[in-house]
PDB file of C-alpha atoms in Angstrom:
ATOM      1  CA  GLN K1277      90.797 106.488 128.026  1.00  0.00           C
ATOM      2  CA  GLN K1278      87.144 107.452 128.201  1.00  0.00           C
ATOM      3  CA  SER K1279      85.204 110.175 126.413  1.00  0.00           C
ATOM      4  CA  THR K1280      82.382 112.019 128.124  1.00  0.00           C
ATOM      5  CA  GLU K1281      79.827 114.248 126.461  1.00  0.00           C
ATOM      6  CA  LEU K1282      80.279 117.892 127.468  1.00  0.00           C
ATOM      7  CA  LYS K1283      77.074 119.368 128.869  1.00  0.00           C
ATOM      8  CA  PRO K1284      77.919 122.941 129.825  1.00  0.00           C
ATOM      9  CA  GLY K1285      75.656 124.992 132.059  1.00  0.00           C
ATOM     10  CA  PRO K1286      73.618 127.809 130.556  1.00  0.00           C
ATOM     11  CA  GLY K1287      76.044 130.497 131.775  1.00  0.00           C
ATOM     12  CA  ASN K1288      79.234 128.886 130.493  1.00  0.00           C
ATOM     13  CA  LYS K1289      80.602 131.180 127.782  1.00  0.00           C
ATOM     14  CA  TRP K1290      83.683 129.057 127.033  1.00  0.00           C
ATOM     15  CA  PRO K1291      82.776 125.369 127.515  1.00  0.00           C
ATOM     16  CA  GLY K1292      85.808 123.263 128.280  1.00  0.00           C
ATOM     17  CA  ARG K1293      88.253 126.166 128.080  1.00  0.00           C
ATOM     18  CA  VAL K1294      90.851 126.273 130.842  1.00  0.00           C
ATOM     19  CA  VAL K1295      93.931 128.406 131.434  1.00  0.00           C
ATOM     20  CA  ILE K1296      96.883 126.909 133.297  1.00  0.00           C
ATOM     21  CA  ASN K1297      99.520 129.440 134.256  1.00  0.00           C
ATOM     22  CA  PHE K1298     102.756 128.110 135.753  1.00  0.00           C
ATOM     23  CA  ASN K1299     105.498 130.466 136.816  1.00  0.00           C
ATOM     24  CA  LYS K1300     108.381 129.330 139.014  1.00  0.00           C
ATOM     25  CA  ASN K1301     108.786 132.941 140.159  1.00  0.00           C
ATOM     26  CA  ALA K1302     105.487 132.765 142.093  1.00  0.00           C
ATOM     27  CA  VAL K1303     107.522 131.585 145.077  1.00  0.00           C
ATOM     28  CA  THR K1304     110.993 132.136 146.440  1.00  0.00           C
ATOM     29  CA  TRP K1305     112.865 129.360 148.196  1.00  0.00           C
ATOM     30  CA  ASN K1306     114.965 129.388 151.334  1.00  0.00           C
ATOM     31  CA  GLY K1307     116.068 125.797 151.736  1.00  0.00           C
ATOM     32  CA  ASP K1308     112.839 123.758 151.921  1.00  0.00           C
ATOM     33  CA  LEU K1309     110.695 126.782 152.791  1.00  0.00           C
ATOM     34  CA  ALA K1310     108.732 128.439 149.982  1.00  0.00           C
ATOM     35  CA  THR K1311     107.437 131.989 150.291  1.00  0.00           C
ATOM     36  CA  ALA K1312     104.747 133.279 147.953  1.00  0.00           C
ATOM     37  CA  VAL K1313     105.437 136.374 145.867  1.00  0.00           C
ATOM     38  CA  PRO K1314     102.128 138.329 145.851  1.00  0.00           C
ATOM     39  CA  GLU K1315     103.104 140.560 142.921  1.00  0.00           C
ATOM     40  CA  MET K1316     103.810 137.533 140.715  1.00  0.00           C
ATOM     41  CA  ILE K1317     100.561 135.832 141.780  1.00  0.00           C
ATOM     42  CA  LYS K1318      98.681 138.979 140.721  1.00  0.00           C
ATOM     43  CA  THR K1319     100.518 139.049 137.388  1.00  0.00           C
ATOM     44  CA  MET K1320      99.646 135.396 136.768  1.00  0.00           C
ATOM     45  CA  ILE K1321      95.951 135.902 137.527  1.00  0.00           C
ATOM     46  CA  ASP K1322      95.794 139.044 135.395  1.00  0.00           C
ATOM     47  CA  GLU K1323      97.523 137.217 132.502  1.00  0.00           C
ATOM     48  CA  SER K1324      95.188 134.242 132.873  1.00  0.00           C
ATOM     49  CA  ILE K1325      91.918 136.190 132.845  1.00  0.00           C
ATOM     50  CA  THR K1326      92.946 138.304 129.852  1.00  0.00           C
ATOM     51  CA  PHE K1327      94.134 135.207 127.970  1.00  0.00           C
ATOM     52  CA  LEU K1328      90.915 133.318 128.773  1.00  0.00           C
ATOM     53  CA  THR K1329      88.663 136.120 127.562  1.00  0.00           C
ATOM     54  CA  GLY K1330      90.816 137.630 124.824  1.00  0.00           C
ATOM     55  CA  LYS K1331      90.285 141.095 126.312  1.00  0.00           C
ATOM     56  CA  GLU K1332      92.965 143.793 126.435  1.00  0.00           C
ATOM     57  CA  THR K1333      92.520 144.994 130.018  1.00  0.00           C
ATOM     58  CA  VAL K1334      91.980 143.176 133.297  1.00  0.00           C
ATOM     59  CA  GLY K1335      88.767 145.094 134.027  1.00  0.00           C
ATOM     60  CA  GLU K1336      87.308 144.238 130.605  1.00  0.00           C
ATOM     61  CA  ALA K1337      88.339 140.616 131.088  1.00  0.00           C
ATOM     62  CA  TRP K1338      86.656 140.220 134.473  1.00  0.00           C
ATOM     63  CA  LYS K1339      83.531 141.916 133.185  1.00  0.00           C
ATOM     64  CA  ALA K1340      83.475 139.512 130.216  1.00  0.00           C
ATOM     65  CA  VAL K1341      83.198 136.389 132.391  1.00  0.00           C
ATOM     66  CA  PHE K1342      79.943 137.564 133.944  1.00  0.00           C
ATOM     67  CA  PRO K1343      76.498 137.540 132.327  1.00  0.00           C
ATOM     68  CA  ASP K1344      75.089 140.803 130.969  1.00  0.00           C
ATOM     69  CA  THR K1345      73.038 141.151 134.169  1.00  0.00           C
ATOM     70  CA  LEU K1346      76.172 142.271 136.051  1.00  0.00           C
ATOM     71  CA  THR K1347      75.969 145.922 137.160  1.00  0.00           C
ATOM     72  CA  ALA K1348      77.910 148.166 139.520  1.00  0.00           C
ATOM     73  CA  LYS K1349      75.219 147.355 142.110  1.00  0.00           C
ATOM     74  CA  SER K1350      75.701 143.576 141.885  1.00  0.00           C
ATOM     75  CA  LYS K1351      77.103 141.678 144.867  1.00  0.00           C
ATOM     76  CA  ILE K1352      79.962 139.251 144.211  1.00  0.00           C
ATOM     77  CA  ALA K1353      80.991 136.587 146.744  1.00  0.00           C
ATOM     78  CA  ILE K1354      84.465 135.060 146.628  1.00  0.00           C
ATOM     79  CA  LYS K1355      84.479 131.627 148.294  1.00  0.00           C
ATOM     80  CA  VAL K1356      87.821 130.813 149.893  1.00  0.00           C
ATOM     81  CA  PRO K1357      88.061 127.023 150.406  1.00  0.00           C
ATOM     82  CA  LEU K1358      90.462 126.851 153.343  1.00  0.00           C
ATOM     83  CA  GLY K1359      89.184 123.485 154.577  1.00  0.00           C
ATOM     84  CA  TYR K1360      88.637 122.010 158.004  1.00  0.00           C
ATOM     85  CA  ALA K1361      91.858 121.206 159.772  1.00  0.00           C
ATOM     86  CA  ILE K1362      95.472 121.080 158.622  1.00  0.00           C
ATOM     87  CA  GLN K1363      96.101 123.620 155.872  1.00  0.00           C
ATOM     88  CA  LYS K1364      98.729 122.291 153.502  1.00  0.00           C
ATOM     89  CA  ILE K1365      97.588 123.980 150.316  1.00  0.00           C
ATOM     90  CA  ALA K1366      95.270 126.834 151.226  1.00  0.00           C
ATOM     91  CA  PRO K1367      94.895 129.355 148.393  1.00  0.00           C
ATOM     92  CA  HIS K1368      97.226 132.259 149.072  1.00  0.00           C
ATOM     93  CA  TRP K1369      95.509 135.534 149.993  1.00  0.00           C
ATOM     94  CA  ALA K1370      97.295 137.220 147.059  1.00  0.00           C
ATOM     95  CA  ALA K1371      95.067 135.237 144.665  1.00  0.00           C
ATOM     96  CA  ALA K1372      91.952 136.708 146.282  1.00  0.00           C
ATOM     97  CA  LYS K1373      93.555 140.176 146.251  1.00  0.00           C
ATOM     98  CA  ALA K1374      94.281 139.888 142.518  1.00  0.00           C
ATOM     99  CA  ILE K1375      90.668 138.911 141.855  1.00  0.00           C
ATOM    100  CA  ILE K1376      89.411 141.803 144.007  1.00  0.00           C
ATOM    101  CA  ASP K1377      91.680 144.236 142.144  1.00  0.00           C
ATOM    102  CA  GLY K1378      90.414 142.857 138.827  1.00  0.00           C
ATOM    103  CA  LEU K1379      86.778 143.237 139.879  1.00  0.00           C
ATOM    104  CA  ARG K1380      87.483 146.785 141.053  1.00  0.00           C
ATOM    105  CA  ALA K1381      88.909 147.550 137.582  1.00  0.00           C
ATOM    106  CA  MET K1382      85.568 146.763 135.908  1.00  0.00           C
ATOM    107  CA  ASP K1383      84.093 149.973 134.467  1.00  0.00           C
ATOM    108  CA  PHE K1384      80.379 150.734 134.322  1.00  0.00           C
ATOM    109  CA  ASN K1385      80.055 153.999 132.385  1.00  0.00           C
ATOM    110  CA  GLY K1386      82.774 155.691 134.411  1.00  0.00           C
ATOM    111  CA  THR K1387      81.911 153.955 137.693  1.00  0.00           C
ATOM    112  CA  LYS K1388      84.353 151.366 139.008  1.00  0.00           C
ATOM    113  CA  PHE K1389      82.953 148.279 140.719  1.00  0.00           C
ATOM    114  CA  PRO K1390      82.613 149.165 144.428  1.00  0.00           C
ATOM    115  CA  ILE K1391      84.621 147.238 147.000  1.00  0.00           C
ATOM    116  CA  GLU K1392      81.566 147.302 149.289  1.00  0.00           C
ATOM    117  CA  ASN K1393      79.888 144.876 146.890  1.00  0.00           C
ATOM    118  CA  ILE K1394      82.568 142.188 147.294  1.00  0.00           C
ATOM    119  CA  ILE K1395      82.371 139.553 150.051  1.00  0.00           C
ATOM    120  CA  VAL K1396      85.238 137.144 150.808  1.00  0.00           C
ATOM    121  CA  TYR K1397      84.020 134.196 152.865  1.00  0.00           C
ATOM    122  CA  ASP K1398      84.492 130.638 154.050  1.00  0.00           C
ATOM    123  CA  MET K1399      82.318 128.420 156.225  1.00  0.00           C
ATOM    124  CA  ASN K1400      84.468 125.400 156.981  1.00  0.00           C
ATOM    125  CA  CYS K1401      87.826 126.828 157.987  1.00  0.00           C
ATOM    126  CA  GLN K1402      87.328 126.990 161.764  1.00  0.00           C
ATOM    127  CA  ASN K1403      87.763 130.764 161.396  1.00  0.00           C
ATOM    128  CA  LYS K1404      91.331 130.566 160.069  1.00  0.00           C
ATOM    129  CA  LEU K1405      90.869 133.316 157.504  1.00  0.00           C
ATOM    130  CA  LYS K1406      93.201 135.681 159.394  1.00  0.00           C
ATOM    131  CA  THR K1407      95.732 132.886 159.965  1.00  0.00           C
ATOM    132  CA  PHE K1408      96.139 132.568 156.197  1.00  0.00           C
ATOM    133  CA  GLY K1409      96.356 136.286 155.496  1.00  0.00           C
ATOM    134  CA  TYR K1410      92.734 137.000 154.582  1.00  0.00           C
ATOM    135  CA  THR K1411      92.714 140.384 156.321  1.00  0.00           C
ATOM    136  CA  THR K1412      91.717 143.909 155.333  1.00  0.00           C
ATOM    137  CA  GLU K1413      95.407 144.779 155.567  1.00  0.00           C
ATOM    138  CA  ASN K1414      96.152 142.357 152.716  1.00  0.00           C
ATOM    139  CA  LEU K1415      92.885 142.476 150.761  1.00  0.00           C
ATOM    140  CA  GLY K1416      91.791 146.078 151.222  1.00  0.00           C
ATOM    141  CA  ASN K1417      88.587 147.295 152.781  1.00  0.00           C
ATOM    142  CA  VAL K1418      86.564 144.308 151.584  1.00  0.00           C
ATOM    143  CA  LYS K1419      83.975 142.448 153.663  1.00  0.00           C
ATOM    144  CA  ILE K1420      85.633 139.270 155.050  1.00  0.00           C
ATOM    145  CA  VAL K1421      83.268 136.776 156.676  1.00  0.00           C
ATOM    146  CA  TYR K1422      83.650 133.519 158.576  1.00  0.00           C
ATOM    147  CA  ASP K1423      80.195 132.404 157.577  1.00  0.00           C
ATOM    148  CA  ASN K1424      77.427 130.099 158.744  1.00  0.00           C
ATOM    149  CA  LYS K1425      74.757 128.208 156.874  1.00  0.00           C
ATOM    150  CA  GLY K1426      71.499 130.023 156.502  1.00  0.00           C
ATOM    151  CA  SER K1427      68.147 128.397 157.124  1.00  0.00           C
ATOM    152  CA  GLY K1428      64.942 128.229 155.193  1.00  0.00           C
ATOM    153  CA  TYR K1429      66.547 128.566 151.751  1.00  0.00           C
ATOM    154  CA  SER K1430      64.387 126.809 149.173  1.00  0.00           C
ATOM    155  CA  ASP K1431      66.726 127.254 146.209  1.00  0.00           C
ATOM    156  CA  GLY K1432      69.667 125.090 147.321  1.00  0.00           C
ATOM    157  CA  ALA K1433      70.709 121.714 145.985  1.00  0.00           C
ATOM    158  CA  LYS K1434      68.405 118.804 146.764  1.00  0.00           C
ATOM    159  CA  SER K1435      69.594 115.714 148.641  1.00  0.00           C
ATOM    160  CA  GLY K1436      67.478 112.911 150.027  1.00  0.00           C
ATOM    161  CA  GLY K1437      64.285 114.867 149.423  1.00  0.00           C
ATOM    162  CA  ARG K1438      65.470 117.918 151.365  1.00  0.00           C
ATOM    163  CA  THR K1439      66.898 121.261 150.288  1.00  0.00           C
ATOM    164  CA  LEU K1440      70.467 121.815 151.424  1.00  0.00           C
ATOM    165  CA  GLN K1441      71.260 125.068 153.151  1.00  0.00           C
ATOM    166  CA  TYR K1442      74.281 127.155 152.186  1.00  0.00           C
ATOM    167  CA  ALA K1443      76.315 130.159 153.294  1.00  0.00           C
ATOM    168  CA  LYS K1444      74.518 133.393 154.136  1.00  0.00           C
ATOM    169  CA  SER K1445      77.127 135.335 152.120  1.00  0.00           C
ATOM    170  CA  LEU K1446      76.321 133.327 149.017  1.00  0.00           C
ATOM    171  CA  ASN K1447      72.611 133.946 149.536  1.00  0.00           C
ATOM    172  CA  GLU K1448      73.310 137.711 149.649  1.00  0.00           C
ATOM    173  CA  ALA K1449      75.371 137.592 146.449  1.00  0.00           C
ATOM    174  CA  ASP K1450      74.329 137.818 142.828  1.00  0.00           C
ATOM    175  CA  PHE K1451      77.478 136.042 141.615  1.00  0.00           C
ATOM    176  CA  LEU K1452      80.031 133.603 143.028  1.00  0.00           C
ATOM    177  CA  ILE K1453      83.738 133.233 142.329  1.00  0.00           C
ATOM    178  CA  ASN K1454      84.995 129.980 143.811  1.00  0.00           C
ATOM    179  CA  LEU K1455      88.726 130.320 144.487  1.00  0.00           C
ATOM    180  CA  PHE K1456      90.285 127.029 143.369  1.00  0.00           C
ATOM    181  CA  ARG K1457      91.858 124.658 145.847  1.00  0.00           C
ATOM    182  CA  PRO K1458      93.068 121.358 144.373  1.00  0.00           C
ATOM    183  CA  GLY K1459      93.138 119.395 147.629  1.00  0.00           C
ATOM    184  CA  GLY K1460      89.511 119.499 148.744  1.00  0.00           C
ATOM    185  CA  HIS K1461      88.281 120.616 152.165  1.00  0.00           C
ATOM    186  CA  SER K1462      89.727 117.935 154.438  1.00  0.00           C
ATOM    187  CA  SER K1463      93.257 117.159 155.567  1.00  0.00           C
ATOM    188  CA  TRP K1464      92.927 113.579 154.257  1.00  0.00           C
ATOM    189  CA  GLY K1465      92.177 114.997 150.798  1.00  0.00           C
ATOM    190  CA  GLU K1466      95.118 117.379 150.697  1.00  0.00           C
ATOM    191  CA  GLY K1467      98.436 116.928 148.964  1.00  0.00           C
ATOM    192  CA  PHE K1468      97.276 117.170 145.328  1.00  0.00           C
TER     193      PHE K1468
END
């Protein structure tokens, strides 16, 4: 066993705090084939965000995870890490839908967070967003983008003396929600 000093970023309100929500009812089984249950996935995400923040409602909980600079005019990008090739464990679209619904429940003096200010994107999925259910039919009238790297960004991570470029959608956003995918971006890294 090894201990490591925790050095949280400046925006981390709950350093080291994690919620793990397991519910066998998130899928139904037909032999070896599992089918996701979107309603249960939404329930699990709603339970998790309210438990993490200690807030009573989903809208209050989502609002609590953001800095005080969040407004109804802010742009929020949701990064969907579908990966490059074979998709064994892509995040189900219902997880993104639950997050979108939670963001839409945030209240700003009687104004709900507008769906027009939410972008769902991926850059590395070979445009498989629709294949995995990331459609306006499933997610609502949200902006869904198969993105490209921008150019000329000076605020990206540094590597080898150069500034790395990143997705245009992220550059347009004020905040990022990175939808978790335990297997990484490549087929060789999948199977977590």
